[in-house]
Short mmCIF file of C-alpha atoms and ligand atoms in Angstrom, two decimals:
data_model
loop_
_atom_site.label_atom_id
_atom_site.label_comp_id
_atom_site.label_asym_id
_atom_site.label_seq_id
_atom_site.Cartn_x
_atom_site.Cartn_y
_atom_site.Cartn_z
CA MET A 1 -7.36 10.22 -8.04
CA SER A 2 -10.26 8.06 -9.52
CA ALA A 3 -12.30 5.70 -7.18
CA GLU A 4 -10.82 2.32 -6.93
CA ASN A 5 -12.46 -1.02 -7.00
CA VAL A 6 -11.05 -3.69 -4.83
CA PHE A 7 -11.38 -7.48 -4.83
CA THR A 8 -10.68 -8.91 -1.22
CA LEU A 9 -9.52 -12.57 -1.13
CA SER A 10 -10.55 -14.79 1.60
CA ASN A 11 -7.17 -14.38 3.29
CA GLY A 12 -7.43 -10.53 3.53
CA GLU A 13 -5.33 -9.41 0.58
CA GLN A 14 -6.72 -6.72 -1.40
CA ILE A 15 -6.47 -6.79 -5.21
CA PRO A 16 -7.25 -3.69 -7.18
CA VAL A 17 -9.59 -3.92 -9.94
CA ILE A 18 -9.08 -2.27 -13.11
CA ILE A 19 -12.11 -1.90 -15.17
CA GLU A 20 -11.65 -0.50 -18.99
CA ASN A 21 -14.34 -0.04 -21.47
CA ARG A 22 -13.50 -1.30 -24.89
CA ARG A 23 -15.08 -0.61 -28.13
CA GLY A 24 -16.23 -3.49 -30.16
CA VAL A 25 -16.30 -6.32 -27.50
CA ARG A 26 -19.46 -8.02 -26.68
CA ASN A 27 -18.43 -9.75 -23.50
CA VAL A 28 -16.73 -9.01 -20.01
CA THR A 29 -13.30 -10.32 -19.85
CA LEU A 30 -11.47 -11.08 -16.61
CA ARG A 31 -7.57 -11.09 -16.59
CA PRO A 32 -5.95 -11.59 -13.17
CA LYS A 33 -2.21 -10.20 -13.37
CA LEU A 34 0.44 -11.42 -11.00
CA ASN A 35 3.51 -9.66 -12.39
CA PRO A 36 4.71 -7.10 -11.75
CA VAL A 37 1.77 -6.04 -9.55
CA ARG A 38 -1.18 -8.22 -8.41
CA GLU A 39 -4.28 -6.72 -10.04
CA ILE A 40 -7.50 -7.88 -11.73
CA HIS A 41 -8.03 -6.31 -15.26
CA ILE A 42 -11.58 -6.47 -16.75
CA SER A 43 -12.50 -5.37 -20.23
CA LYS A 44 -16.36 -4.73 -20.95
CA PRO A 45 -18.49 -3.32 -23.33
CA TRP A 46 -19.48 0.26 -23.07
CA LEU A 47 -23.01 -0.12 -22.00
CA THR A 48 -22.22 -2.78 -19.18
CA SER A 49 -22.38 -1.23 -15.94
CA ASN A 50 -19.70 -1.52 -13.24
CA SER A 51 -21.95 -3.29 -10.65
CA PHE A 52 -22.75 -5.96 -13.25
CA VAL A 53 -19.01 -6.30 -13.69
CA LEU A 54 -18.44 -6.77 -10.10
CA LYS A 55 -21.09 -9.19 -9.42
CA PHE A 56 -19.84 -11.29 -12.41
CA LEU A 57 -16.25 -11.02 -10.70
CA GLU A 58 -17.84 -12.41 -7.68
CA SER A 59 -19.16 -15.16 -9.21
CA LYS A 60 -15.80 -16.51 -10.58
CA ARG A 61 -14.34 -15.81 -7.06
CA LYS A 62 -13.17 -19.47 -6.77
CA TRP A 63 -11.28 -19.45 -9.90
CA ILE A 64 -9.61 -15.99 -8.96
CA GLU A 65 -8.83 -17.18 -5.43
CA HIS A 66 -6.97 -20.18 -6.89
CA ILE A 67 -4.90 -18.13 -9.38
CA PHE A 68 -3.70 -15.92 -6.56
CA ASP A 69 -3.31 -18.48 -4.05
CA LYS A 70 -0.85 -20.49 -5.86
CA ALA A 71 1.42 -17.63 -6.85
CA PRO A 72 4.22 -17.65 -4.62
CA THR A 73 4.72 -14.05 -3.70
CA LYS A 74 4.25 -13.88 -0.28
CA GLU A 75 6.55 -14.83 2.74
CA LYS A 76 4.99 -15.93 5.85
CA ILE A 77 5.78 -13.68 8.89
CA LYS A 78 7.24 -16.01 11.77
CA PRO A 79 8.66 -15.33 15.20
CA ASP A 80 12.62 -14.97 14.92
CA MET A 81 12.51 -13.38 11.66
CA THR A 82 14.12 -10.12 10.84
CA ILE A 83 12.27 -7.70 8.50
CA GLU A 84 12.98 -4.01 7.63
CA ILE A 85 10.50 -1.86 9.29
CA LEU A 86 10.90 1.96 8.68
CA GLY A 87 14.49 1.53 7.30
CA ARG A 88 15.53 -0.53 10.58
CA ASN A 89 16.25 -4.25 10.55
CA VAL A 90 13.75 -5.57 13.22
CA LYS A 91 13.81 -8.99 14.68
CA LEU A 92 10.36 -10.21 15.72
CA ILE A 93 9.86 -12.38 18.63
CA HIS A 94 7.00 -13.96 20.03
CA ASP A 95 5.74 -14.04 23.69
CA THR A 96 2.59 -15.52 24.37
CA THR A 97 2.52 -14.29 28.08
CA MET A 98 2.58 -10.75 26.80
CA ARG A 99 -0.80 -8.72 26.19
CA GLY A 100 0.44 -6.09 24.16
CA ASN A 101 3.22 -5.62 21.54
CA CYS A 102 6.35 -3.50 21.89
CA TYR A 103 9.89 -2.80 21.17
CA VAL A 104 12.15 -4.22 23.79
CA ASN A 105 15.07 -2.02 23.16
CA GLU A 106 15.77 1.55 22.78
CA GLU A 107 17.02 1.24 19.23
CA LYS A 108 13.90 -0.29 18.25
CA THR A 109 15.38 -3.50 16.70
CA ILE A 110 13.74 -6.06 18.58
CA LEU A 111 9.88 -6.00 18.50
CA CYS A 112 8.08 -8.41 20.69
CA ILE A 113 4.69 -9.50 19.75
CA GLY A 114 2.37 -10.85 22.21
CA GLY A 115 -0.83 -13.13 22.23
CA GLY A 116 -1.51 -16.51 20.82
CA ALA A 117 0.18 -17.92 17.60
CA ASP A 118 -2.75 -17.69 15.66
CA MET A 119 -2.64 -13.91 16.10
CA PHE A 120 1.12 -13.27 15.54
CA GLU A 121 0.86 -12.10 11.84
CA ARG A 122 -2.14 -9.97 12.44
CA ARG A 123 -0.84 -8.41 15.56
CA ALA A 124 2.62 -7.65 13.71
CA ARG A 125 0.87 -6.15 10.83
CA ASP A 126 -1.32 -3.82 13.31
CA PHE A 127 1.63 -2.62 15.26
CA ILE A 128 3.90 -2.02 12.12
CA LYS A 129 0.57 0.05 10.71
CA ASN A 130 0.32 1.95 13.56
CA GLU A 131 3.94 2.81 13.53
CA LEU A 132 3.84 4.03 10.01
CA LEU A 133 0.92 6.30 10.88
CA THR A 134 2.72 7.77 13.76
CA GLU A 135 5.79 8.25 11.43
CA ILE A 136 3.57 9.82 8.67
CA LYS A 137 1.89 12.47 10.99
CA LYS A 138 5.63 13.41 12.25
CA ILE A 139 6.73 14.09 8.81
CA ILE A 140 3.51 16.21 8.11
CA LYS A 141 4.03 18.23 11.29
CA THR A 142 7.44 19.28 9.61
CA THR A 143 5.57 21.16 6.86
CA PRO A 144 3.38 24.31 6.87
CA ARG A 145 -0.13 23.72 7.99
CA LYS A 146 -1.54 24.51 4.43
CA TYR A 147 -0.09 21.28 3.48
CA TRP A 148 -1.86 19.15 5.99
CA PRO A 149 -4.58 16.43 5.10
CA THR A 150 -8.14 16.59 6.45
CA ARG A 151 -7.81 12.68 6.92
CA ILE A 152 -5.39 10.00 6.61
CA THR A 153 -6.51 6.45 5.94
CA LEU A 154 -3.79 3.49 5.34
CA ARG A 155 -4.56 1.00 2.47
CA ASP A 156 -3.32 -2.01 0.80
CA THR A 157 -3.32 -1.53 -2.78
CA THR A 158 -0.78 -2.32 -5.33
CA SER A 159 -1.26 0.26 -7.85
CA ARG A 160 -0.43 3.30 -6.08
CA TRP A 161 1.50 4.37 -2.85
CA GLY A 162 -0.58 7.31 -2.04
CA SER A 163 -3.23 9.48 -3.04
CA CYS A 164 -4.99 12.95 -2.20
CA SER A 165 -8.48 13.99 -2.95
CA THR A 166 -9.75 17.62 -3.70
CA THR A 167 -10.95 17.63 -0.20
CA GLY A 168 -7.48 16.85 1.55
CA ASN A 169 -8.24 13.14 2.43
CA MET A 170 -4.96 11.27 1.89
CA SER A 171 -4.33 7.55 1.55
CA PHE A 172 -1.05 5.81 1.78
CA SER A 173 -0.10 2.09 1.23
CA TRP A 174 0.58 0.68 4.80
CA ARG A 175 3.42 -1.26 2.79
CA LEU A 176 5.58 1.94 2.90
CA ALA A 177 6.42 0.66 6.01
CA PHE A 178 8.83 -1.67 4.66
CA ALA A 179 10.57 0.86 2.32
CA PRO A 180 13.43 2.82 3.08
CA TYR A 181 12.74 5.79 5.37
CA GLU A 182 13.56 8.31 2.77
CA VAL A 183 11.30 6.70 0.14
CA MET A 184 8.32 6.46 2.39
CA ARG A 185 8.82 10.42 3.19
CA TYR A 186 9.03 11.21 -0.33
CA VAL A 187 5.52 9.51 -0.77
CA VAL A 188 4.31 11.64 2.14
CA MET A 189 5.81 14.81 0.55
CA HIS A 190 4.39 13.81 -2.65
CA GLU A 191 0.80 13.80 -1.37
CA LEU A 192 1.11 16.83 0.60
CA SER A 193 2.16 18.73 -2.38
CA HIS A 194 -0.92 17.78 -4.03
CA ARG A 195 -2.79 19.97 -1.45
CA GLU A 196 -1.44 23.08 -3.43
CA HIS A 197 -1.27 21.45 -6.99
CA MET A 198 -3.62 18.80 -8.09
CA ASP A 199 -1.66 17.69 -11.10
CA HIS A 200 1.84 16.86 -11.78
CA SER A 201 2.97 19.94 -13.18
CA ALA A 202 6.26 21.38 -13.21
CA GLU A 203 4.88 23.70 -10.20
CA PHE A 204 3.73 20.47 -8.35
CA TRP A 205 7.48 19.05 -8.61
CA ALA A 206 8.96 22.42 -7.45
CA THR A 207 6.69 22.06 -4.38
CA VAL A 208 7.86 18.47 -3.91
CA SER A 209 11.44 19.30 -4.11
CA GLU A 210 10.96 22.44 -1.62
CA LEU A 211 9.27 20.04 0.76
CA TYR A 212 11.53 16.92 0.43
CA GLY A 213 14.59 18.23 -0.33
CA PHE A 214 17.32 16.77 -2.72
CA GLY A 215 16.74 13.35 -3.89
CA VAL A 216 13.22 13.44 -5.36
CA GLU A 217 14.36 11.30 -8.42
CA ARG A 218 16.26 8.85 -6.47
CA ALA A 219 13.19 7.87 -4.13
CA LYS A 220 10.83 7.75 -7.52
CA ARG A 221 13.29 5.31 -9.07
CA TRP A 222 13.64 3.04 -6.07
CA LEU A 223 10.08 2.97 -6.17
CA THR A 224 9.78 1.77 -9.60
CA LYS A 225 12.49 -0.53 -9.21
CA ASN A 226 11.64 -2.07 -5.87
CA GLY A 227 8.05 -1.25 -5.30
CA GLN A 228 6.73 -4.86 -5.80
CA HIS A 229 8.75 -6.31 -3.10
CA LEU A 230 6.87 -4.40 -0.47
CA HIS A 231 4.28 -6.74 -0.94
CA LYS A 232 6.60 -9.76 0.00
CA TYR A 233 5.08 -10.09 3.66
CA PHE A 234 1.56 -10.28 4.95
ZN1 ZN B 301 0.70 12.54 -7.40
#
Protein backbone atom coordinates (compact mmCIF):
# COMPACT_ATOMS: atom_id res chain seq x y z
CA MET A 1 0.00 0.00 0.00
CA SER A 2 2.98 2.33 0.47
CA ALA A 3 4.13 4.72 -2.22
CA GLU A 4 6.74 3.15 -4.39
CA ASN A 5 9.78 4.75 -5.93
CA VAL A 6 10.77 3.65 -9.37
CA PHE A 7 14.01 4.05 -11.31
CA THR A 8 13.36 4.08 -15.05
CA LEU A 9 16.18 2.70 -17.19
CA SER A 10 16.81 4.30 -20.58
CA ASN A 11 15.19 1.24 -22.23
CA GLY A 12 11.97 1.99 -20.37
CA GLU A 13 12.22 -0.79 -17.80
CA GLN A 14 10.99 0.37 -14.41
CA ILE A 15 13.06 -0.85 -11.49
CA PRO A 16 11.38 -0.57 -8.07
CA VAL A 17 13.48 1.27 -5.51
CA ILE A 18 13.25 0.12 -1.92
CA ILE A 19 14.57 2.59 0.61
CA GLU A 20 15.36 1.44 4.12
CA ASN A 21 16.35 3.46 7.15
CA ARG A 22 19.19 1.84 9.03
CA ARG A 23 20.31 2.68 12.49
CA GLY A 24 24.01 3.22 12.83
CA VAL A 25 24.83 3.65 9.14
CA ARG A 26 26.53 6.86 8.11
CA ASN A 27 26.36 6.55 4.35
CA VAL A 28 23.83 5.83 1.66
CA THR A 29 24.39 2.39 0.16
CA LEU A 30 22.99 1.24 -3.20
CA ARG A 31 22.47 -2.43 -3.91
CA PRO A 32 21.06 -3.36 -7.34
CA LYS A 33 19.43 -6.82 -7.17
CA LEU A 34 18.85 -9.03 -10.17
CA ASN A 35 17.42 -12.17 -8.61
CA PRO A 36 14.78 -13.31 -8.05
CA VAL A 37 13.42 -9.85 -8.85
CA ARG A 38 15.05 -6.78 -10.33
CA GLU A 39 15.09 -4.08 -7.66
CA ILE A 40 17.36 -1.45 -6.21
CA HIS A 41 17.79 -1.59 -2.45
CA ILE A 42 19.04 1.49 -0.68
CA SER A 43 19.94 1.82 2.95
CA LYS A 44 20.32 5.27 4.42
CA PRO A 45 20.73 7.01 7.77
CA TRP A 46 17.46 8.08 9.41
CA LEU A 47 18.09 11.78 8.84
CA THR A 48 18.86 11.56 5.14
CA SER A 49 15.83 12.51 3.04
CA ASN A 50 14.37 10.32 0.31
CA SER A 51 14.78 13.10 -2.23
CA PHE A 52 18.50 13.28 -1.47
CA VAL A 53 18.72 9.52 -1.91
CA LEU A 54 16.91 9.63 -5.26
CA LYS A 55 19.24 12.37 -6.49
CA PHE A 56 22.19 10.28 -5.40
CA LEU A 57 20.70 7.33 -7.26
CA GLU A 58 20.38 9.42 -10.42
CA SER A 59 24.04 10.43 -10.14
CA LYS A 60 24.96 6.72 -10.29
CA ARG A 61 22.78 6.10 -13.34
CA LYS A 62 25.61 4.95 -15.61
CA TRP A 63 26.72 2.26 -13.21
CA ILE A 64 23.16 1.09 -12.48
CA GLU A 65 22.22 0.96 -16.17
CA HIS A 66 25.29 -1.13 -16.82
CA ILE A 67 24.42 -3.66 -14.13
CA PHE A 68 20.84 -4.15 -15.31
CA ASP A 69 21.79 -4.10 -19.00
CA LYS A 70 24.22 -6.96 -18.79
CA ALA A 71 21.86 -9.18 -16.81
CA PRO A 72 20.39 -11.44 -19.50
CA THR A 73 16.88 -11.86 -18.22
CA LYS A 74 15.00 -10.58 -21.23
CA GLU A 75 14.10 -12.20 -24.50
CA LYS A 76 13.52 -9.86 -27.42
CA ILE A 77 10.08 -9.96 -29.00
CA LYS A 78 10.33 -10.77 -32.69
CA PRO A 79 7.95 -11.57 -35.55
CA ASP A 80 7.02 -15.26 -35.87
CA MET A 81 7.56 -15.84 -32.19
CA THR A 82 4.87 -17.57 -30.15
CA ILE A 83 4.20 -16.22 -26.69
CA GLU A 84 1.51 -16.88 -24.10
CA ILE A 85 -1.03 -14.06 -23.81
CA LEU A 86 -3.95 -14.39 -21.38
CA GLY A 87 -3.48 -18.14 -21.33
CA ARG A 88 -3.40 -18.62 -25.11
CA ASN A 89 -0.35 -19.43 -27.20
CA VAL A 90 -0.28 -16.58 -29.67
CA LYS A 91 1.91 -16.35 -32.73
CA LEU A 92 3.08 -12.83 -33.50
CA ILE A 93 3.31 -11.83 -37.12
CA HIS A 94 4.40 -8.56 -38.65
CA ASP A 95 2.76 -6.74 -41.54
CA THR A 96 4.32 -3.38 -42.32
CA THR A 97 1.45 -2.50 -44.65
CA MET A 98 -1.05 -2.62 -41.80
CA ARG A 99 -1.73 0.45 -39.73
CA GLY A 100 -3.38 -1.20 -36.78
CA ASN A 101 -2.82 -4.44 -34.88
CA CYS A 102 -5.35 -7.24 -34.67
CA TYR A 103 -5.96 -10.92 -34.27
CA VAL A 104 -6.37 -12.51 -37.66
CA ASN A 105 -8.33 -15.56 -36.52
CA GLU A 106 -11.32 -16.11 -34.33
CA GLU A 107 -9.39 -18.25 -31.83
CA LYS A 108 -7.10 -15.27 -31.24
CA THR A 109 -3.96 -17.34 -31.71
CA ILE A 110 -2.39 -15.24 -34.46
CA LEU A 111 -1.73 -11.61 -33.74
CA CYS A 112 -0.74 -9.33 -36.58
CA ILE A 113 1.23 -6.24 -35.66
CA GLY A 114 1.38 -3.42 -38.18
CA GLY A 115 3.84 -0.55 -38.64
CA GLY A 116 7.59 -0.33 -39.03
CA ALA A 117 10.08 -2.80 -37.61
CA ASP A 118 11.31 -0.32 -35.03
CA MET A 119 7.79 -0.11 -33.63
CA PHE A 120 7.11 -3.84 -33.47
CA GLU A 121 7.92 -4.39 -29.83
CA ARG A 122 6.16 -1.31 -28.55
CA ARG A 123 3.04 -1.95 -30.62
CA ALA A 124 2.88 -5.55 -29.41
CA ARG A 125 3.27 -4.37 -25.82
CA ASP A 126 0.54 -1.74 -26.15
CA PHE A 127 -1.81 -4.24 -27.74
CA ILE A 128 -1.23 -6.78 -24.97
CA LYS A 129 -1.72 -4.14 -22.26
CA ASN A 130 -5.00 -3.11 -23.81
CA GLU A 131 -6.18 -6.68 -24.01
CA LEU A 132 -5.36 -7.24 -20.36
CA LEU A 133 -7.19 -4.10 -19.32
CA THR A 134 -10.28 -5.17 -21.26
CA GLU A 135 -10.14 -8.58 -19.61
CA ILE A 136 -9.69 -7.13 -16.12
CA LYS A 137 -12.75 -4.95 -16.66
CA LYS A 138 -14.76 -7.96 -17.81
CA ILE A 139 -13.81 -9.84 -14.65
CA ILE A 140 -14.72 -6.85 -12.47
CA LYS A 141 -18.16 -6.67 -14.08
CA THR A 142 -18.90 -10.19 -12.83
CA THR A 143 -18.69 -8.98 -9.21
CA PRO A 144 -21.10 -6.86 -7.12
CA ARG A 145 -20.64 -3.14 -7.66
CA LYS A 146 -19.36 -2.51 -4.12
CA TYR A 147 -16.07 -4.16 -5.11
CA TRP A 148 -15.47 -2.08 -8.21
CA PRO A 149 -12.43 0.21 -8.30
CA THR A 150 -12.65 3.94 -8.80
CA ARG A 151 -9.73 3.80 -11.21
CA ILE A 152 -7.51 1.15 -12.78
CA THR A 153 -3.89 1.65 -13.78
CA LEU A 154 -1.50 -0.82 -15.35
CA ARG A 155 2.06 -0.64 -14.11
CA ASP A 156 5.34 -2.41 -14.58
CA THR A 157 6.69 -3.27 -11.18
CA THR A 158 8.46 -6.38 -10.04
CA SER A 159 7.58 -6.32 -6.37
CA ARG A 160 3.81 -6.64 -6.57
CA TRP A 161 1.14 -7.83 -8.96
CA GLY A 162 -1.57 -5.51 -7.83
CA SER A 163 -2.49 -2.89 -5.29
CA CYS A 164 -5.59 -1.12 -4.02
CA SER A 165 -5.64 2.23 -2.25
CA THR A 166 -8.12 3.31 0.43
CA THR A 167 -9.87 5.42 -2.20
CA GLY A 168 -10.29 2.43 -4.48
CA ASN A 169 -7.56 3.16 -7.01
CA MET A 170 -6.28 -0.16 -8.26
CA SER A 171 -3.14 -0.93 -10.12
CA PHE A 172 -2.09 -4.15 -11.76
CA SER A 173 1.15 -5.32 -13.27
CA TRP A 174 0.60 -5.46 -17.02
CA ARG A 175 2.74 -8.62 -16.98
CA LEU A 176 -0.21 -10.54 -15.65
CA ALA A 177 -1.11 -10.75 -19.34
CA PHE A 178 1.55 -13.48 -19.58
CA ALA A 179 0.24 -15.48 -16.63
CA PRO A 180 -2.33 -18.25 -16.90
CA TYR A 181 -5.79 -16.69 -17.10
CA GLU A 182 -6.88 -18.05 -13.71
CA VAL A 183 -3.79 -16.60 -12.00
CA MET A 184 -4.52 -13.19 -13.46
CA ARG A 185 -8.15 -13.52 -12.37
CA TYR A 186 -7.00 -14.34 -8.85
CA VAL A 187 -4.96 -11.11 -8.62
CA VAL A 188 -8.00 -9.12 -9.77
CA MET A 189 -10.26 -10.75 -7.17
CA HIS A 190 -7.59 -10.22 -4.51
CA GLU A 191 -7.49 -6.49 -5.14
CA LEU A 192 -11.28 -6.22 -5.40
CA SER A 193 -11.54 -7.87 -1.99
CA HIS A 194 -9.48 -5.02 -0.57
CA ARG A 195 -12.44 -2.74 -1.29
CA GLU A 196 -14.04 -4.42 1.69
CA HIS A 197 -11.02 -5.34 3.83
CA MET A 198 -7.85 -3.24 3.71
CA ASP A 199 -5.83 -6.02 5.35
CA HIS A 200 -5.06 -9.68 4.84
CA SER A 201 -7.28 -10.91 7.65
CA ALA A 202 -9.28 -14.14 7.62
CA GLU A 203 -12.31 -12.10 6.60
CA PHE A 204 -10.35 -10.74 3.65
CA TRP A 205 -9.42 -14.23 2.45
CA ALA A 206 -13.01 -15.37 2.85
CA THR A 207 -14.05 -12.59 0.47
CA VAL A 208 -11.32 -13.58 -2.00
CA SER A 209 -12.59 -17.17 -1.98
CA GLU A 210 -16.14 -16.00 -2.38
CA LEU A 211 -15.25 -13.93 -5.43
CA TYR A 212 -12.69 -16.25 -6.97
CA GLY A 213 -14.04 -19.65 -6.09
CA PHE A 214 -11.92 -22.70 -5.48
CA GLY A 215 -8.17 -22.57 -6.15
CA VAL A 216 -6.89 -19.43 -4.44
CA GLU A 217 -3.93 -21.27 -2.92
CA ARG A 218 -2.99 -22.77 -6.24
CA ALA A 219 -2.97 -19.37 -7.93
CA LYS A 220 -0.86 -17.90 -5.13
CA ARG A 221 1.62 -20.75 -5.36
CA TRP A 222 1.89 -20.30 -9.10
CA LEU A 223 2.81 -16.64 -8.68
CA THR A 224 5.41 -17.33 -6.01
CA LYS A 225 7.01 -20.02 -8.10
CA ASN A 226 6.74 -18.56 -11.60
CA GLY A 227 6.11 -14.85 -11.12
CA GLN A 228 9.60 -13.78 -12.12
CA HIS A 229 9.19 -15.42 -15.54
CA LEU A 230 6.47 -12.94 -16.37
CA HIS A 231 9.32 -10.47 -16.86
CA LYS A 232 10.97 -12.49 -19.60
CA TYR A 233 9.67 -10.36 -22.47
CA PHE A 234 9.74 -6.61 -23.04
ZN1 LIG B 1 -3.44 -7.72 -0.72
